[in-house]
PDB file of C-alpha atoms in Angstrom:
ATOM      1  CA  MET Q   1     -16.222  16.260  -4.375  1.00 91.00           C
ATOM      2  CA  THR Q   2     -12.535  17.087  -4.867  1.00 93.00           C
ATOM      3  CA  LEU Q   3      -9.805  14.839  -3.494  1.00 95.00           C
ATOM      4  CA  ASP Q   4      -8.425  17.535  -1.183  1.00 94.00           C
ATOM      5  CA  LYS Q   5     -11.764  17.769   0.638  1.00 95.00           C
ATOM      6  CA  LEU Q   6     -12.170  13.980   0.728  1.00 95.00           C
ATOM      7  CA  LEU Q   7      -8.658  13.592   2.155  1.00 94.00           C
ATOM      8  CA  ILE Q   8      -9.386  16.068   4.961  1.00 93.00           C
ATOM      9  CA  GLU Q   9     -12.471  13.997   5.872  1.00 94.00           C
ATOM     10  CA  PHE Q  10     -10.440  10.774   5.601  1.00 94.00           C
ATOM     11  CA  TYR Q  11      -7.725  12.107   7.904  1.00 93.00           C
ATOM     12  CA  ASN Q  12     -10.266  13.295  10.471  1.00 92.00           C
ATOM     13  CA  GLU Q  13     -12.233  10.016  10.405  1.00 92.00           C
ATOM     14  CA  ASN Q  14      -9.083   7.930  10.847  1.00 90.00           C
ATOM     15  CA  GLY Q  15      -7.186  10.102  13.342  1.00 88.00           C
ATOM     16  CA  ILE Q  16      -4.414  10.881  10.891  1.00 88.00           C
ATOM     17  CA  PRO Q  17      -2.452  14.144  11.143  1.00 84.00           C
ATOM     18  CA  GLU Q  18      -3.051  16.901   8.582  1.00 85.00           C
ATOM     19  CA  LYS Q  19      -1.714  16.084   5.090  1.00 85.00           C
ATOM     20  CA  GLY Q  20      -1.167  12.493   6.179  1.00 85.00           C
ATOM     21  CA  GLY Q  21       1.637  13.484   8.549  1.00 84.00           C
ATOM     22  CA  VAL Q  22       3.928  14.536   5.725  1.00 83.00           C
ATOM     23  CA  ASP Q  23       5.385  17.332   7.884  1.00 87.00           C
ATOM     24  CA  LYS Q  24       6.283  14.964  10.737  1.00 88.00           C
ATOM     25  CA  ASP Q  25       9.701  13.341  11.208  1.00 87.00           C
ATOM     26  CA  THR Q  26       8.167  10.070  12.424  1.00 83.00           C
ATOM     27  CA  PHE Q  27       5.031   8.000  11.946  1.00 85.00           C
ATOM     28  CA  GLU Q  28       3.431   5.341  14.122  1.00 85.00           C
ATOM     29  CA  LEU Q  29       2.689   1.786  13.098  1.00 82.00           C
ATOM     30  CA  LYS Q  30       0.946  -0.770  15.296  1.00 83.00           C
ATOM     31  CA  VAL Q  31       2.377  -4.238  14.687  1.00 81.00           C
ATOM     32  CA  PHE Q  32       1.897  -7.385  16.775  1.00 77.00           C
ATOM     33  CA  GLY Q  33      -0.005  -5.197  19.258  1.00 81.00           C
ATOM     34  CA  ILE Q  34       3.003  -2.903  19.712  1.00 81.00           C
ATOM     35  CA  SER Q  35       2.980   0.729  18.602  1.00 84.00           C
ATOM     36  CA  LEU Q  36       6.236   1.505  16.805  1.00 81.00           C
ATOM     37  CA  LYS Q  37       7.496   5.019  16.139  1.00 86.00           C
ATOM     38  CA  LEU Q  38       9.404   4.893  12.853  1.00 85.00           C
ATOM     39  CA  PRO Q  39      11.345   7.504  10.890  1.00 85.00           C
ATOM     40  CA  ASN Q  40       9.337   9.199   8.140  1.00 84.00           C
ATOM     41  CA  PRO Q  41      11.813   9.150   5.220  1.00 88.00           C
ATOM     42  CA  LYS Q  42      11.696  11.608   2.325  1.00 90.00           C
ATOM     43  CA  PHE Q  43      10.581   8.962  -0.181  1.00 87.00           C
ATOM     44  CA  ARG Q  44       7.564   8.135   2.019  1.00 88.00           C
ATOM     45  CA  LYS Q  45       6.677  11.802   2.435  1.00 88.00           C
ATOM     46  CA  GLU Q  46       6.711  12.238  -1.349  1.00 90.00           C
ATOM     47  CA  VAL Q  47       4.103   9.516  -1.936  1.00 90.00           C
ATOM     48  CA  ILE Q  48       1.949   9.477   1.198  1.00 90.00           C
ATOM     49  CA  HIS Q  49      -0.771  11.415  -0.633  1.00 93.00           C
ATOM     50  CA  ILE Q  50      -0.849   8.652  -3.272  1.00 94.00           C
ATOM     51  CA  HIS Q  51      -1.298   5.958  -0.641  1.00 94.00           C
ATOM     52  CA  ASP Q  52      -4.061   7.966   1.036  1.00 95.00           C
ATOM     53  CA  ILE Q  53      -5.825   8.571  -2.290  1.00 95.00           C
ATOM     54  CA  GLN Q  54      -5.720   4.793  -2.832  1.00 96.00           C
ATOM     55  CA  HIS Q  55      -7.661   4.407   0.415  1.00 96.00           C
ATOM     56  CA  LEU Q  56     -10.279   6.825  -0.935  1.00 96.00           C
ATOM     57  CA  LEU Q  57     -10.475   5.117  -4.320  1.00 96.00           C
ATOM     58  CA  ASN Q  58     -10.926   1.691  -2.745  1.00 97.00           C
ATOM     59  CA  LYS Q  59     -13.154   2.878   0.121  1.00 96.00           C
ATOM     60  CA  CYS Q  60     -10.805   1.380   2.743  1.00 95.00           C
ATOM     61  CA  ASP Q  61     -10.179   2.590   6.264  1.00 93.00           C
ATOM     62  CA  THR Q  62      -6.776   2.441   7.960  1.00 91.00           C
ATOM     63  CA  SER Q  63      -7.407  -0.749   9.948  1.00 92.00           C
ATOM     64  CA  TRP Q  64      -5.161  -3.671   9.110  1.00 93.00           C
ATOM     65  CA  LYS Q  65      -8.002  -5.071   7.018  1.00 97.00           C
ATOM     66  CA  GLY Q  66      -8.051  -1.854   4.981  1.00 96.00           C
ATOM     67  CA  GLU Q  67      -4.260  -1.828   4.726  1.00 95.00           C
ATOM     68  CA  ALA Q  68      -4.353  -5.489   3.639  1.00 97.00           C
ATOM     69  CA  PHE Q  69      -6.649  -4.625   0.746  1.00 98.00           C
ATOM     70  CA  ILE Q  70      -4.498  -1.639  -0.243  1.00 97.00           C
ATOM     71  CA  ALA Q  71      -1.272  -3.693  -0.092  1.00 97.00           C
ATOM     72  CA  GLY Q  72      -2.706  -6.336  -2.422  1.00 98.00           C
ATOM     73  CA  TRP Q  73      -4.078  -3.612  -4.702  1.00 97.00           C
ATOM     74  CA  GLU Q  74      -0.740  -1.760  -4.816  1.00 97.00           C
ATOM     75  CA  ILE Q  75       1.216  -4.870  -5.769  1.00 97.00           C
ATOM     76  CA  ALA Q  76      -1.293  -5.831  -8.487  1.00 97.00           C
ATOM     77  CA  THR Q  77      -1.160  -2.331  -9.982  1.00 97.00           C
ATOM     78  CA  GLY Q  78       2.628  -2.452 -10.165  1.00 94.00           C
ATOM     79  CA  LEU Q  79       3.796  -0.380  -7.213  1.00 91.00           C
ATOM     80  CA  TRP Q  80       6.547  -2.992  -6.852  1.00 90.00           C
ATOM     81  CA  LYS Q  81       8.372  -1.098  -9.632  1.00 90.00           C
ATOM     82  CA  TYR Q  82       8.965   1.904  -7.374  1.00 89.00           C
ATOM     83  CA  PHE Q  83      11.882   1.354  -5.029  1.00 90.00           C
ATOM     84  CA  PRO Q  84      12.196   2.095  -2.109  1.00 88.00           C
ATOM     85  CA  VAL Q  85       8.494   2.768  -1.443  1.00 87.00           C
ATOM     86  CA  CYS Q  86       7.627  -0.770  -2.571  1.00 89.00           C
ATOM     87  CA  ILE Q  87       9.311  -2.061   0.596  1.00 90.00           C
ATOM     88  CA  PHE Q  88       6.362  -0.738   2.627  1.00 89.00           C
ATOM     89  CA  SER Q  89       3.847  -2.387   0.290  1.00 94.00           C
ATOM     90  CA  PHE Q  90       5.601  -5.741   0.314  1.00 95.00           C
ATOM     91  CA  TRP Q  91       5.983  -5.693   4.088  1.00 93.00           C
ATOM     92  CA  ALA Q  92       2.319  -4.691   4.562  1.00 94.00           C
ATOM     93  CA  MET Q  93       1.187  -7.443   2.178  1.00 97.00           C
ATOM     94  CA  GLY Q  94       3.300 -10.006   4.035  1.00 96.00           C
ATOM     95  CA  TYR Q  95       2.119  -8.962   7.486  1.00 95.00           C
ATOM     96  CA  SER Q  96      -1.526  -8.377   6.679  1.00 96.00           C
ATOM     97  CA  PHE Q  97      -1.827 -11.648   4.759  1.00 97.00           C
ATOM     98  CA  TRP Q  98      -1.589 -13.426   8.144  1.00 96.00           C
ATOM     99  CA  LEU Q  99      -4.338 -11.212   9.555  1.00 95.00           C
ATOM    100  CA  HIS Q 100      -6.680 -10.711   6.581  1.00 97.00           C
ATOM    101  CA  PRO Q 101      -5.750 -13.010   3.671  1.00 98.00           C
ATOM    102  CA  LYS Q 102      -9.089 -12.501   1.934  1.00 98.00           C
ATOM    103  CA  ALA Q 103      -8.636  -8.708   1.980  1.00 98.00           C
ATOM    104  CA  VAL Q 104      -5.142  -9.030   0.455  1.00 98.00           C
ATOM    105  CA  PHE Q 105      -6.520 -11.326  -2.248  1.00 98.00           C
ATOM    106  CA  ASN Q 106      -9.529  -9.088  -2.968  1.00 98.00           C
ATOM    107  CA  GLY Q 107      -7.257  -6.049  -3.199  1.00 98.00           C
ATOM    108  CA  PHE Q 108      -4.969  -7.883  -5.600  1.00 98.00           C
ATOM    109  CA  LYS Q 109      -7.917  -9.025  -7.710  1.00 98.00           C
ATOM    110  CA  LYS Q 110      -9.313  -5.480  -7.940  1.00 98.00           C
ATOM    111  CA  GLY Q 111      -5.857  -4.065  -8.644  1.00 97.00           C
ATOM    112  CA  LEU Q 112      -5.547  -6.225 -11.748  1.00 97.00           C
ATOM    113  CA  ASN Q 113      -8.304  -4.080 -13.259  1.00 97.00           C
ATOM    114  CA  ASN Q 114      -6.938  -0.697 -12.186  1.00 97.00           C
ATOM    115  CA  ILE Q 115      -4.115   1.592 -13.200  1.00 96.00           C
ATOM    116  CA  GLY Q 116      -1.934   2.449 -10.221  1.00 95.00           C
ATOM    117  CA  ILE Q 117      -2.283   6.004  -8.992  1.00 94.00           C
ATOM    118  CA  ILE Q 118       1.497   6.381  -8.908  1.00 94.00           C
ATOM    119  CA  ASP Q 119       1.604   5.397 -12.608  1.00 95.00           C
ATOM    120  CA  LEU Q 120      -0.662   8.304 -13.551  1.00 95.00           C
ATOM    121  CA  LYS Q 121       2.266  10.696 -12.958  1.00 93.00           C
ATOM    122  CA  ILE Q 122      -0.081  13.458 -11.789  1.00 94.00           C
ATOM    123  CA  SER Q 123       1.291  16.134  -9.466  1.00 93.00           C
ATOM    124  CA  GLU Q 124      -0.016  16.333  -5.923  1.00 92.00           C
ATOM    125  CA  SER Q 125      -1.531  19.766  -6.559  1.00 93.00           C
ATOM    126  CA  ASP Q 126      -3.402  18.479  -9.621  1.00 94.00           C
ATOM    127  CA  PHE Q 127      -4.659  15.477  -7.651  1.00 94.00           C
ATOM    128  CA  MET Q 128      -6.004  17.764  -4.947  1.00 93.00           C
ATOM    129  CA  LYS Q 129      -8.139  19.654  -7.486  1.00 96.00           C
ATOM    130  CA  MET Q 130      -9.421  16.448  -9.116  1.00 95.00           C
ATOM    131  CA  GLU Q 131     -12.989  15.265  -8.649  1.00 96.00           C
ATOM    132  CA  PHE Q 132     -13.359  11.772  -7.180  1.00 96.00           C
ATOM    133  CA  GLU Q 133     -15.388  10.572 -10.191  1.00 96.00           C
ATOM    134  CA  GLU Q 134     -12.530  11.594 -12.493  1.00 96.00           C
ATOM    135  CA  LEU Q 135     -10.097   9.539 -10.406  1.00 96.00           C
ATOM    136  CA  GLU Q 136     -12.383   6.508 -10.674  1.00 96.00           C
ATOM    137  CA  ARG Q 137     -12.593   6.988 -14.439  1.00 96.00           C
ATOM    138  CA  ILE Q 138      -8.865   7.346 -15.130  1.00 96.00           C
ATOM    139  CA  THR Q 139      -7.804   4.426 -12.931  1.00 96.00           C
ATOM    140  CA  LYS Q 140     -10.176   1.894 -14.498  1.00 96.00           C
ATOM    141  CA  LYS Q 141      -8.564  -0.324 -17.150  1.00 96.00           C
ATOM    142  CA  GLU Q 142     -10.509  -0.698 -20.374  1.00 93.00           C
ATOM    143  CA  LYS Q 143     -10.174  -4.487 -20.490  1.00 93.00           C
ATOM    144  CA  SER Q 144     -11.295  -6.530 -17.482  1.00 93.00           C
ATOM    145  CA  ILE Q 145      -8.967  -9.240 -16.172  1.00 94.00           C
ATOM    146  CA  GLU Q 146     -10.297 -12.302 -14.356  1.00 94.00           C
ATOM    147  CA  MET Q 147      -8.274 -14.501 -11.996  1.00 95.00           C
ATOM    148  CA  GLY Q 148      -6.861 -17.164 -14.275  1.00 96.00           C
ATOM    149  CA  VAL Q 149      -3.887 -19.485 -13.842  1.00 97.00           C
ATOM    150  CA  PHE Q 150      -1.358 -16.754 -14.673  1.00 97.00           C
ATOM    151  CA  GLN Q 151      -2.931 -14.320 -12.185  1.00 98.00           C
ATOM    152  CA  TRP Q 152      -2.895 -16.985  -9.457  1.00 98.00           C
ATOM    153  CA  ILE Q 153       0.787 -17.682 -10.151  1.00 97.00           C
ATOM    154  CA  GLU Q 154       1.478 -13.957 -10.033  1.00 98.00           C
ATOM    155  CA  PHE Q 155      -0.403 -13.610  -6.735  1.00 98.00           C
ATOM    156  CA  VAL Q 156       1.495 -16.511  -5.136  1.00 98.00           C
ATOM    157  CA  PHE Q 157       4.811 -15.140  -6.444  1.00 98.00           C
ATOM    158  CA  TRP Q 158       4.196 -11.721  -4.886  1.00 97.00           C
ATOM    159  CA  LEU Q 159       2.963 -13.353  -1.703  1.00 97.00           C
ATOM    160  CA  ILE Q 160       6.251 -15.263  -1.377  1.00 97.00           C
ATOM    161  CA  ILE Q 161       8.209 -12.054  -2.008  1.00 96.00           C
ATOM    162  CA  SER Q 162       6.104 -10.271   0.627  1.00 96.00           C
ATOM    163  CA  GLN Q 163       6.875 -12.988   3.179  1.00 96.00           C
ATOM    164  CA  PHE Q 164      10.579 -12.466   2.555  1.00 93.00           C
ATOM    165  CA  PHE Q 165      10.171  -8.743   3.308  1.00 92.00           C
ATOM    166  CA  LEU Q 166       8.170  -9.557   6.434  1.00 91.00           C
ATOM    167  CA  LEU Q 167      10.577 -12.174   7.759  1.00 90.00           C
ATOM    168  CA  PHE Q 168      13.893 -10.614   6.676  1.00 86.00           C
ATOM    169  CA  PRO Q 169      14.466  -8.710   9.955  1.00 79.00           C
ATOM    170  CA  LEU Q 170      13.741 -11.866  11.954  1.00 79.00           C
ATOM    171  CA  ILE Q 171      16.122 -13.886   9.783  1.00 82.00           C
ATOM    172  CA  VAL Q 172      18.868 -11.300  10.318  1.00 84.00           C
ATOM    173  CA  ILE Q 173      18.285 -11.359  14.097  1.00 84.00           C
ATOM    174  CA  ALA Q 174      18.330 -15.171  14.173  1.00 80.00           C
ATOM    175  CA  ILE Q 175      21.572 -15.292  12.191  1.00 84.00           C
ATOM    176  CA  GLY Q 176      23.037 -12.681  14.523  1.00 81.00           C
ATOM    177  CA  ILE Q 177      22.081 -14.669  17.617  1.00 85.00           C
ATOM    178  CA  ILE Q 178      23.517 -17.867  16.116  1.00 83.00           C
ATOM    179  CA  TRP Q 179      26.724 -16.065  15.140  1.00 83.00           C
ATOM    180  CA  LEU Q 180      27.083 -14.485  18.595  1.00 82.00           C
ATOM    181  CA  GLY Q 181      26.464 -17.869  20.218  1.00 80.00           C
ATOM    182  CA  LYS Q 182      29.485 -19.437  18.518  1.00 74.00           C
TER     183      LYS Q 182
END
C-alpha cells in the first residue's frame, strides 16, 4: 500500500487532522496531564509528514509510549543534525524517558540500524506515491549494529542532552523567580 493511503488511515486511527494538521496554525500536546495549544511553526509544518511516516515505519501509535520510541529512533538516526526540528525530538526524548524509558531505548537501538527518513532527501510528493515495502527497504542499513560500549555512551550522551531540553524552561523560570526575589 502507498504511504499516502497509510497516512490517511494513521490519521483517522489516531484522531489527527488531515495531512497531520499541516494547515493549522496550532497543534495540541498533552504534557503532565495538561493539554497545551502550541504554535505550529513553518519548520514543523515542513517535516510533519516525515515524523508521521516514521510512526508508520516503526508501527507506533501516537501515545507517549509510541512517541518515546520515535524520539529515541529519531536521535539514533541523526535527526539531531536538523535544527530547529531537533528541539522537538530532544524534548520528546527527555520527557518520554521518564514515562517509557524502555520504549526510548528500544527506539534508539532500532534507529542505529536505520537510515533516517529525513536523510533520504525525498520530496513529500514522492513519499506519498511510495509503497511501504520500498520505504522499509531503503531505510534499512546494510550492516547491523549491536549495542556495544560506544552505543551505550552515545545513548547516555543524548539522554543527558534531552534532559537539558526538557528542564531548560524550568531552569529559566527558577532563575527568574530567584532574580525577582532579590
